[in-house]
PDB file of C-alpha atoms in Angstrom:
ATOM      1  CA  MET A  30    -101.073 -41.576  19.659  1.00 62.00           C
ATOM      2  CA  GLY A  31     -99.242 -38.228  19.493  1.00 82.00           C
ATOM      3  CA  ILE A  32     -95.879 -36.951  18.354  1.00 89.00           C
ATOM      4  CA  GLY A  33     -94.115 -38.226  21.483  1.00 90.00           C
ATOM      5  CA  CYS A  34     -95.333 -41.760  20.884  1.00 88.00           C
ATOM      6  CA  ASN A  35     -94.141 -41.579  17.277  1.00 89.00           C
ATOM      7  CA  ILE A  36     -90.705 -40.449  18.481  1.00 92.00           C
ATOM      8  CA  ARG A  37     -90.494 -43.195  21.101  1.00 92.00           C
ATOM      9  CA  ALA A  38     -91.593 -45.877  18.628  1.00 89.00           C
ATOM     10  CA  ALA A  39     -89.023 -44.757  16.038  1.00 90.00           C
ATOM     11  CA  ARG A  40     -86.278 -44.576  18.700  1.00 93.00           C
ATOM     12  CA  LYS A  41     -87.029 -48.056  20.019  1.00 94.00           C
ATOM     13  CA  ARG A  42     -87.302 -49.522  16.510  1.00 91.00           C
ATOM     14  CA  LYS A  43     -83.779 -48.221  15.860  1.00 92.00           C
ATOM     15  CA  ASN A  44     -82.525 -49.507  19.254  1.00 95.00           C
ATOM     16  CA  LEU A  45     -81.472 -46.038  20.385  1.00 93.00           C
ATOM     17  CA  SER A  46     -81.525 -44.775  23.958  1.00 94.00           C
ATOM     18  CA  ILE A  47     -82.828 -41.365  24.987  1.00 92.00           C
ATOM     19  CA  GLN A  48     -79.229 -40.509  25.885  1.00 94.00           C
ATOM     20  CA  GLN A  49     -78.068 -41.288  22.321  1.00 94.00           C
ATOM     21  CA  ILE A  50     -80.770 -39.016  20.879  1.00 93.00           C
ATOM     22  CA  CYS A  51     -79.773 -36.280  23.325  1.00 94.00           C
ATOM     23  CA  GLU A  52     -76.116 -36.599  22.284  1.00 94.00           C
ATOM     24  CA  ARG A  53     -77.143 -36.202  18.632  1.00 94.00           C
ATOM     25  CA  THR A  54     -79.513 -33.266  19.239  1.00 95.00           C
ATOM     26  CA  GLY A  55     -78.035 -31.422  22.207  1.00 95.00           C
ATOM     27  CA  LEU A  56     -81.353 -31.734  24.075  1.00 94.00           C
ATOM     28  CA  SER A  57     -81.586 -32.743  27.739  1.00 94.00           C
ATOM     29  CA  GLN A  58     -82.791 -36.191  28.779  1.00 93.00           C
ATOM     30  CA  GLY A  59     -85.518 -34.613  30.924  1.00 94.00           C
ATOM     31  CA  PHE A  60     -86.843 -32.637  27.951  1.00 94.00           C
ATOM     32  CA  MET A  61     -86.738 -35.698  25.669  1.00 94.00           C
ATOM     33  CA  SER A  62     -88.606 -37.722  28.282  1.00 93.00           C
ATOM     34  CA  GLN A  63     -91.302 -35.034  28.482  1.00 94.00           C
ATOM     35  CA  VAL A  64     -91.550 -34.969  24.664  1.00 93.00           C
ATOM     36  CA  GLU A  65     -91.895 -38.770  24.437  1.00 92.00           C
ATOM     37  CA  ASN A  66     -94.583 -38.720  27.155  1.00 93.00           C
ATOM     38  CA  ASN A  67     -96.490 -35.946  25.335  1.00 90.00           C
ATOM     39  CA  LYS A  68     -96.031 -33.583  28.303  1.00 93.00           C
ATOM     40  CA  THR A  69     -94.459 -30.860  26.200  1.00 91.00           C
ATOM     41  CA  SER A  70     -94.663 -29.865  22.558  1.00 89.00           C
ATOM     42  CA  PRO A  71     -91.338 -29.268  20.831  1.00 92.00           C
ATOM     43  CA  SER A  72     -90.883 -26.549  18.226  1.00 93.00           C
ATOM     44  CA  ILE A  73     -90.669 -27.484  14.554  1.00 93.00           C
ATOM     45  CA  ALA A  74     -86.912 -26.811  14.648  1.00 94.00           C
ATOM     46  CA  THR A  75     -86.526 -29.182  17.620  1.00 94.00           C
ATOM     47  CA  LEU A  76     -88.690 -31.810  15.909  1.00 94.00           C
ATOM     48  CA  ASP A  77     -86.529 -31.497  12.815  1.00 94.00           C
ATOM     49  CA  SER A  78     -83.431 -32.064  14.940  1.00 95.00           C
ATOM     50  CA  ILE A  79     -85.025 -35.158  16.533  1.00 95.00           C
ATOM     51  CA  ALA A  80     -86.110 -36.459  13.120  1.00 94.00           C
ATOM     52  CA  ASN A  81     -82.548 -36.069  11.820  1.00 94.00           C
ATOM     53  CA  ALA A  82     -81.188 -37.888  14.885  1.00 94.00           C
ATOM     54  CA  LEU A  83     -83.639 -40.732  14.228  1.00 94.00           C
ATOM     55  CA  ASN A  84     -82.970 -40.612  10.469  1.00 93.00           C
ATOM     56  CA  VAL A  85     -86.699 -40.340   9.683  1.00 92.00           C
ATOM     57  CA  PRO A  86     -88.581 -37.671   7.715  1.00 91.00           C
ATOM     58  CA  LEU A  87     -89.987 -34.886   9.886  1.00 91.00           C
ATOM     59  CA  ALA A  88     -93.442 -35.549   8.415  1.00 88.00           C
ATOM     60  CA  PHE A  89     -93.354 -39.107   9.819  1.00 87.00           C
ATOM     61  CA  LEU A  90     -93.260 -37.747  13.367  1.00 88.00           C
ATOM     62  CA  LEU A  91     -96.391 -35.661  12.678  1.00 87.00           C
ATOM     63  CA  LEU A  92     -98.564 -38.494  11.343  1.00 83.00           C
ATOM     64  CA  LYS A  93    -101.799 -39.323  13.131  1.00 78.00           C
ATOM     65  CA  GLU A  94    -102.546 -42.992  13.802  1.00 74.00           C
ATOM     66  CA  GLU A  95    -105.021 -43.252  10.891  1.00 72.00           C
ATOM     67  CA  GLU A  96    -102.429 -41.744   8.524  1.00 74.00           C
ATOM     68  CA  ARG A  97     -99.740 -44.297   9.329  1.00 75.00           C
ATOM     69  CA  MET A  98     -99.009 -47.406   7.341  1.00 75.00           C
ATOM     70  CA  GLN A  99    -101.847 -49.900   7.604  1.00 80.00           C
ATOM     71  CA  VAL A 100    -101.240 -53.640   7.330  1.00 81.00           C
ATOM     72  CA  ILE A 101    -104.026 -56.086   6.533  1.00 86.00           C
ATOM     73  CA  ARG A 102    -103.006 -59.733   6.686  1.00 89.00           C
ATOM     74  CA  LYS A 103    -104.589 -62.049   4.118  1.00 87.00           C
ATOM     75  CA  ASP A 104    -106.637 -63.843   6.780  1.00 89.00           C
ATOM     76  CA  GLU A 105    -107.894 -60.492   8.170  1.00 89.00           C
ATOM     77  CA  ARG A 106    -109.360 -59.095   4.935  1.00 88.00           C
ATOM     78  CA  ARG A 107    -112.957 -57.935   4.899  1.00 90.00           C
ATOM     79  CA  LYS A 108    -114.842 -60.014   2.328  1.00 91.00           C
ATOM     80  CA  THR A 109    -118.130 -59.211   0.635  1.00 89.00           C
ATOM     81  CA  LEU A 110    -120.235 -60.692  -2.151  1.00 85.00           C
ATOM     82  CA  TYR A 111    -121.315 -58.570  -5.102  1.00 85.00           C
ATOM     83  CA  GLY A 112    -124.327 -58.933  -7.380  1.00 79.00           C
ATOM     84  CA  LYS A 113    -126.558 -61.865  -8.278  1.00 80.00           C
ATOM     85  CA  ASN A 114    -123.518 -63.970  -9.193  1.00 77.00           C
ATOM     86  CA  LYS A 115    -122.123 -63.324  -5.713  1.00 82.00           C
ATOM     87  CA  LEU A 116    -118.693 -62.310  -6.953  1.00 88.00           C
ATOM     88  CA  GLN A 117    -116.226 -62.549  -4.077  1.00 90.00           C
ATOM     89  CA  VAL A 118    -114.635 -59.213  -3.225  1.00 92.00           C
ATOM     90  CA  ASP A 119    -111.640 -59.071  -0.877  1.00 92.00           C
ATOM     91  CA  HIS A 120    -111.097 -55.552   0.437  1.00 92.00           C
ATOM     92  CA  LEU A 121    -107.316 -55.193   0.468  1.00 93.00           C
ATOM     93  CA  GLY A 122    -107.157 -51.767   2.049  1.00 89.00           C
ATOM     94  CA  GLY A 123    -107.177 -48.114   1.317  1.00 87.00           C
ATOM     95  CA  GLN A 124    -105.515 -44.842   2.061  1.00 83.00           C
ATOM     96  CA  GLY A 125    -107.360 -41.564   1.807  1.00 82.00           C
ATOM     97  CA  ASN A 126    -109.358 -41.579  -1.411  1.00 89.00           C
ATOM     98  CA  VAL A 127    -107.813 -44.782  -2.820  1.00 91.00           C
ATOM     99  CA  LYS A 128    -109.253 -48.248  -2.196  1.00 93.00           C
ATOM    100  CA  MET A 129    -107.982 -51.595  -3.471  1.00 95.00           C
ATOM    101  CA  MET A 130    -109.946 -54.811  -3.986  1.00 95.00           C
ATOM    102  CA  LEU A 131    -109.389 -58.310  -5.326  1.00 95.00           C
ATOM    103  CA  VAL A 132    -112.408 -59.684  -7.216  1.00 95.00           C
ATOM    104  CA  GLU A 133    -112.837 -63.349  -8.061  1.00 95.00           C
ATOM    105  CA  MET A 134    -115.211 -64.213 -10.902  1.00 94.00           C
ATOM    106  CA  PRO A 135    -116.189 -67.842 -11.572  1.00 93.00           C
ATOM    107  CA  PRO A 136    -116.425 -68.901 -15.248  1.00 94.00           C
ATOM    108  CA  GLY A 137    -119.459 -67.329 -16.943  1.00 92.00           C
ATOM    109  CA  SER A 138    -120.138 -64.894 -14.103  1.00 91.00           C
ATOM    110  CA  SER A 139    -120.581 -61.215 -14.706  1.00 91.00           C
ATOM    111  CA  THR A 140    -121.569 -57.970 -13.084  1.00 87.00           C
ATOM    112  CA  GLU A 141    -125.068 -58.880 -14.406  1.00 73.00           C
ATOM    113  CA  GLU A 142    -125.712 -55.607 -16.194  1.00 76.00           C
ATOM    114  CA  GLU A 143    -124.087 -52.291 -16.859  1.00 76.00           C
ATOM    115  CA  HIS A 144    -123.732 -50.301 -13.676  1.00 81.00           C
ATOM    116  CA  ALA A 145    -122.174 -46.997 -12.670  1.00 85.00           C
ATOM    117  CA  HIS A 146    -120.871 -45.457  -9.470  1.00 87.00           C
ATOM    118  CA  ALA A 147    -118.507 -42.740  -8.286  1.00 88.00           C
ATOM    119  CA  GLY A 148    -114.771 -42.980  -8.845  1.00 90.00           C
ATOM    120  CA  ASP A 149    -112.044 -43.872 -11.296  1.00 94.00           C
ATOM    121  CA  GLU A 150    -110.844 -47.475 -11.516  1.00 94.00           C
ATOM    122  CA  ILE A 151    -107.709 -49.250 -12.669  1.00 95.00           C
ATOM    123  CA  HIS A 152    -107.950 -53.025 -13.193  1.00 96.00           C
ATOM    124  CA  PHE A 153    -105.179 -55.607 -13.493  1.00 97.00           C
ATOM    125  CA  ILE A 154    -106.113 -59.110 -14.654  1.00 97.00           C
ATOM    126  CA  LEU A 155    -104.193 -61.552 -12.454  1.00 97.00           C
ATOM    127  CA  GLU A 156    -105.807 -64.731 -13.824  1.00 97.00           C
ATOM    128  CA  GLY A 157    -108.388 -65.678 -16.404  1.00 96.00           C
ATOM    129  CA  THR A 158    -110.017 -64.068 -19.426  1.00 97.00           C
ATOM    130  CA  VAL A 159    -112.410 -61.164 -18.931  1.00 97.00           C
ATOM    131  CA  TYR A 160    -114.596 -59.265 -21.393  1.00 97.00           C
ATOM    132  CA  VAL A 161    -115.199 -55.631 -20.447  1.00 96.00           C
ATOM    133  CA  GLU A 162    -117.476 -53.049 -21.994  1.00 94.00           C
ATOM    134  CA  GLN A 163    -118.129 -49.368 -21.450  1.00 93.00           C
ATOM    135  CA  GLY A 164    -120.213 -47.452 -23.950  1.00 88.00           C
ATOM    136  CA  GLU A 165    -118.824 -48.154 -27.431  1.00 91.00           C
ATOM    137  CA  ASP A 166    -115.526 -49.485 -26.037  1.00 93.00           C
ATOM    138  CA  SER A 167    -114.950 -53.167 -25.341  1.00 94.00           C
ATOM    139  CA  ALA A 168    -112.030 -55.557 -24.943  1.00 96.00           C
ATOM    140  CA  THR A 169    -111.235 -59.142 -24.047  1.00 97.00           C
ATOM    141  CA  LEU A 170    -108.355 -59.184 -21.592  1.00 97.00           C
ATOM    142  CA  GLU A 171    -106.117 -61.906 -20.223  1.00 97.00           C
ATOM    143  CA  ALA A 172    -103.717 -62.320 -17.313  1.00 96.00           C
ATOM    144  CA  GLY A 173    -101.177 -59.504 -17.302  1.00 97.00           C
ATOM    145  CA  ASP A 174    -103.462 -57.043 -19.126  1.00 97.00           C
ATOM    146  CA  SER A 175    -104.828 -53.932 -17.478  1.00 97.00           C
ATOM    147  CA  PHE A 176    -107.431 -51.260 -18.188  1.00 96.00           C
ATOM    148  CA  SER A 177    -108.954 -48.207 -16.565  1.00 95.00           C
ATOM    149  CA  TRP A 178    -112.201 -46.285 -16.764  1.00 94.00           C
ATOM    150  CA  ARG A 179    -114.340 -43.630 -15.166  1.00 92.00           C
ATOM    151  CA  ALA A 180    -116.783 -45.656 -13.090  1.00 90.00           C
ATOM    152  CA  ALA A 181    -119.514 -42.991 -13.397  1.00 90.00           C
ATOM    153  CA  ILE A 182    -120.037 -44.175 -16.991  1.00 91.00           C
ATOM    154  CA  PRO A 183    -122.015 -47.467 -17.108  1.00 91.00           C
ATOM    155  CA  HIS A 184    -119.743 -50.493 -17.451  1.00 93.00           C
ATOM    156  CA  TYR A 185    -119.934 -54.273 -17.577  1.00 91.00           C
ATOM    157  CA  ALA A 186    -117.523 -57.179 -17.021  1.00 94.00           C
ATOM    158  CA  LYS A 187    -117.837 -60.928 -17.653  1.00 94.00           C
ATOM    159  CA  ASN A 188    -115.524 -63.892 -17.166  1.00 95.00           C
ATOM    160  CA  VAL A 189    -115.466 -65.458 -20.653  1.00 96.00           C
ATOM    161  CA  GLY A 190    -112.774 -68.001 -19.790  1.00 95.00           C
ATOM    162  CA  GLU A 191    -112.988 -71.589 -18.575  1.00 95.00           C
ATOM    163  CA  ASN A 192    -111.313 -70.851 -15.228  1.00 95.00           C
ATOM    164  CA  ASN A 193    -111.825 -68.386 -12.389  1.00 95.00           C
ATOM    165  CA  ALA A 194    -110.754 -64.853 -13.160  1.00 96.00           C
ATOM    166  CA  ARG A 195    -109.034 -62.748 -10.510  1.00 97.00           C
ATOM    167  CA  ILE A 196    -108.905 -58.993 -10.935  1.00 97.00           C
ATOM    168  CA  LEU A 197    -107.003 -56.493  -8.814  1.00 97.00           C
ATOM    169  CA  ILE A 198    -108.953 -53.213  -8.757  1.00 95.00           C
ATOM    170  CA  SER A 199    -107.815 -49.845  -7.465  1.00 95.00           C
ATOM    171  CA  VAL A 200    -110.539 -47.211  -7.031  1.00 93.00           C
ATOM    172  CA  PHE A 201    -109.966 -43.494  -6.609  1.00 94.00           C
ATOM    173  CA  LEU A 202    -112.860 -41.490  -5.168  1.00 89.00           C
ATOM    174  CA  GLU A 203    -113.006 -37.687  -5.220  1.00 81.00           C
ATOM    175  CA  ALA A 204    -114.256 -37.628  -1.622  1.00 68.00           C
ATOM    176  CA  GLU A 205    -113.514 -40.279   1.009  1.00 52.00           C
ATOM    177  CA  ASN A 206    -117.199 -40.817   1.704  1.00 51.00           C
ATOM    178  CA  ASP A 207    -118.202 -41.510  -1.946  1.00 47.00           C
ATOM    179  CA  ALA A 208    -119.340 -45.097  -2.415  1.00 48.00           C
TER     180      ALA A 208
END
C-alpha cells in the first residue's frame, strides 16, 4: 500500500483536499501529489507535519497493510472443529502474537483429555458452566468468570452444565508461527 496511500486514505476519510493539507503544512500541491502517488519519499519531519495536518499519529502513516486494523465480520469468520467432540471454534482474529477464538461446547462435551501446546491463554466464560483443570488446580466457572493459564502445562475443560457453554479465548504466542 505505501505511505502515500495511507496519507490519501486519511485525507479522503477526513474530507480534506490536497490544497487544505498544503495550507496547513506549507508544502506544494505538486509535492503532495507525488507523495500520495508514492513517487517521492518525504522526510520524517515532513511526514510529521502531514500527520499533524491530518490529525493522525505519525506511526499510523507508516503502517504496512498487514499491520493496519483488521475487521472480520461475523459471517466471514474461519470456523474449525476441535477434538473428538467436534467443539466449534470461531477464529475471531489476531494481531501479531495474539489470537482470539470463540469456542462453543455442547453439554457434556470436553477437550477429551489433558493436552498442552505453546502459548498463554485467557478465558472468559460467556455462557454456561465449565469445569477446568490444570495439574493440581481446578475450578467450576460460570458466565462472567474468567481464568488464565500457561498452555504448555497439560490442561482439560468440560461443559458440566445443562446448556451450551461459550468461551472467549485469547492466546498469546511467543513467536507468530507457534501453533
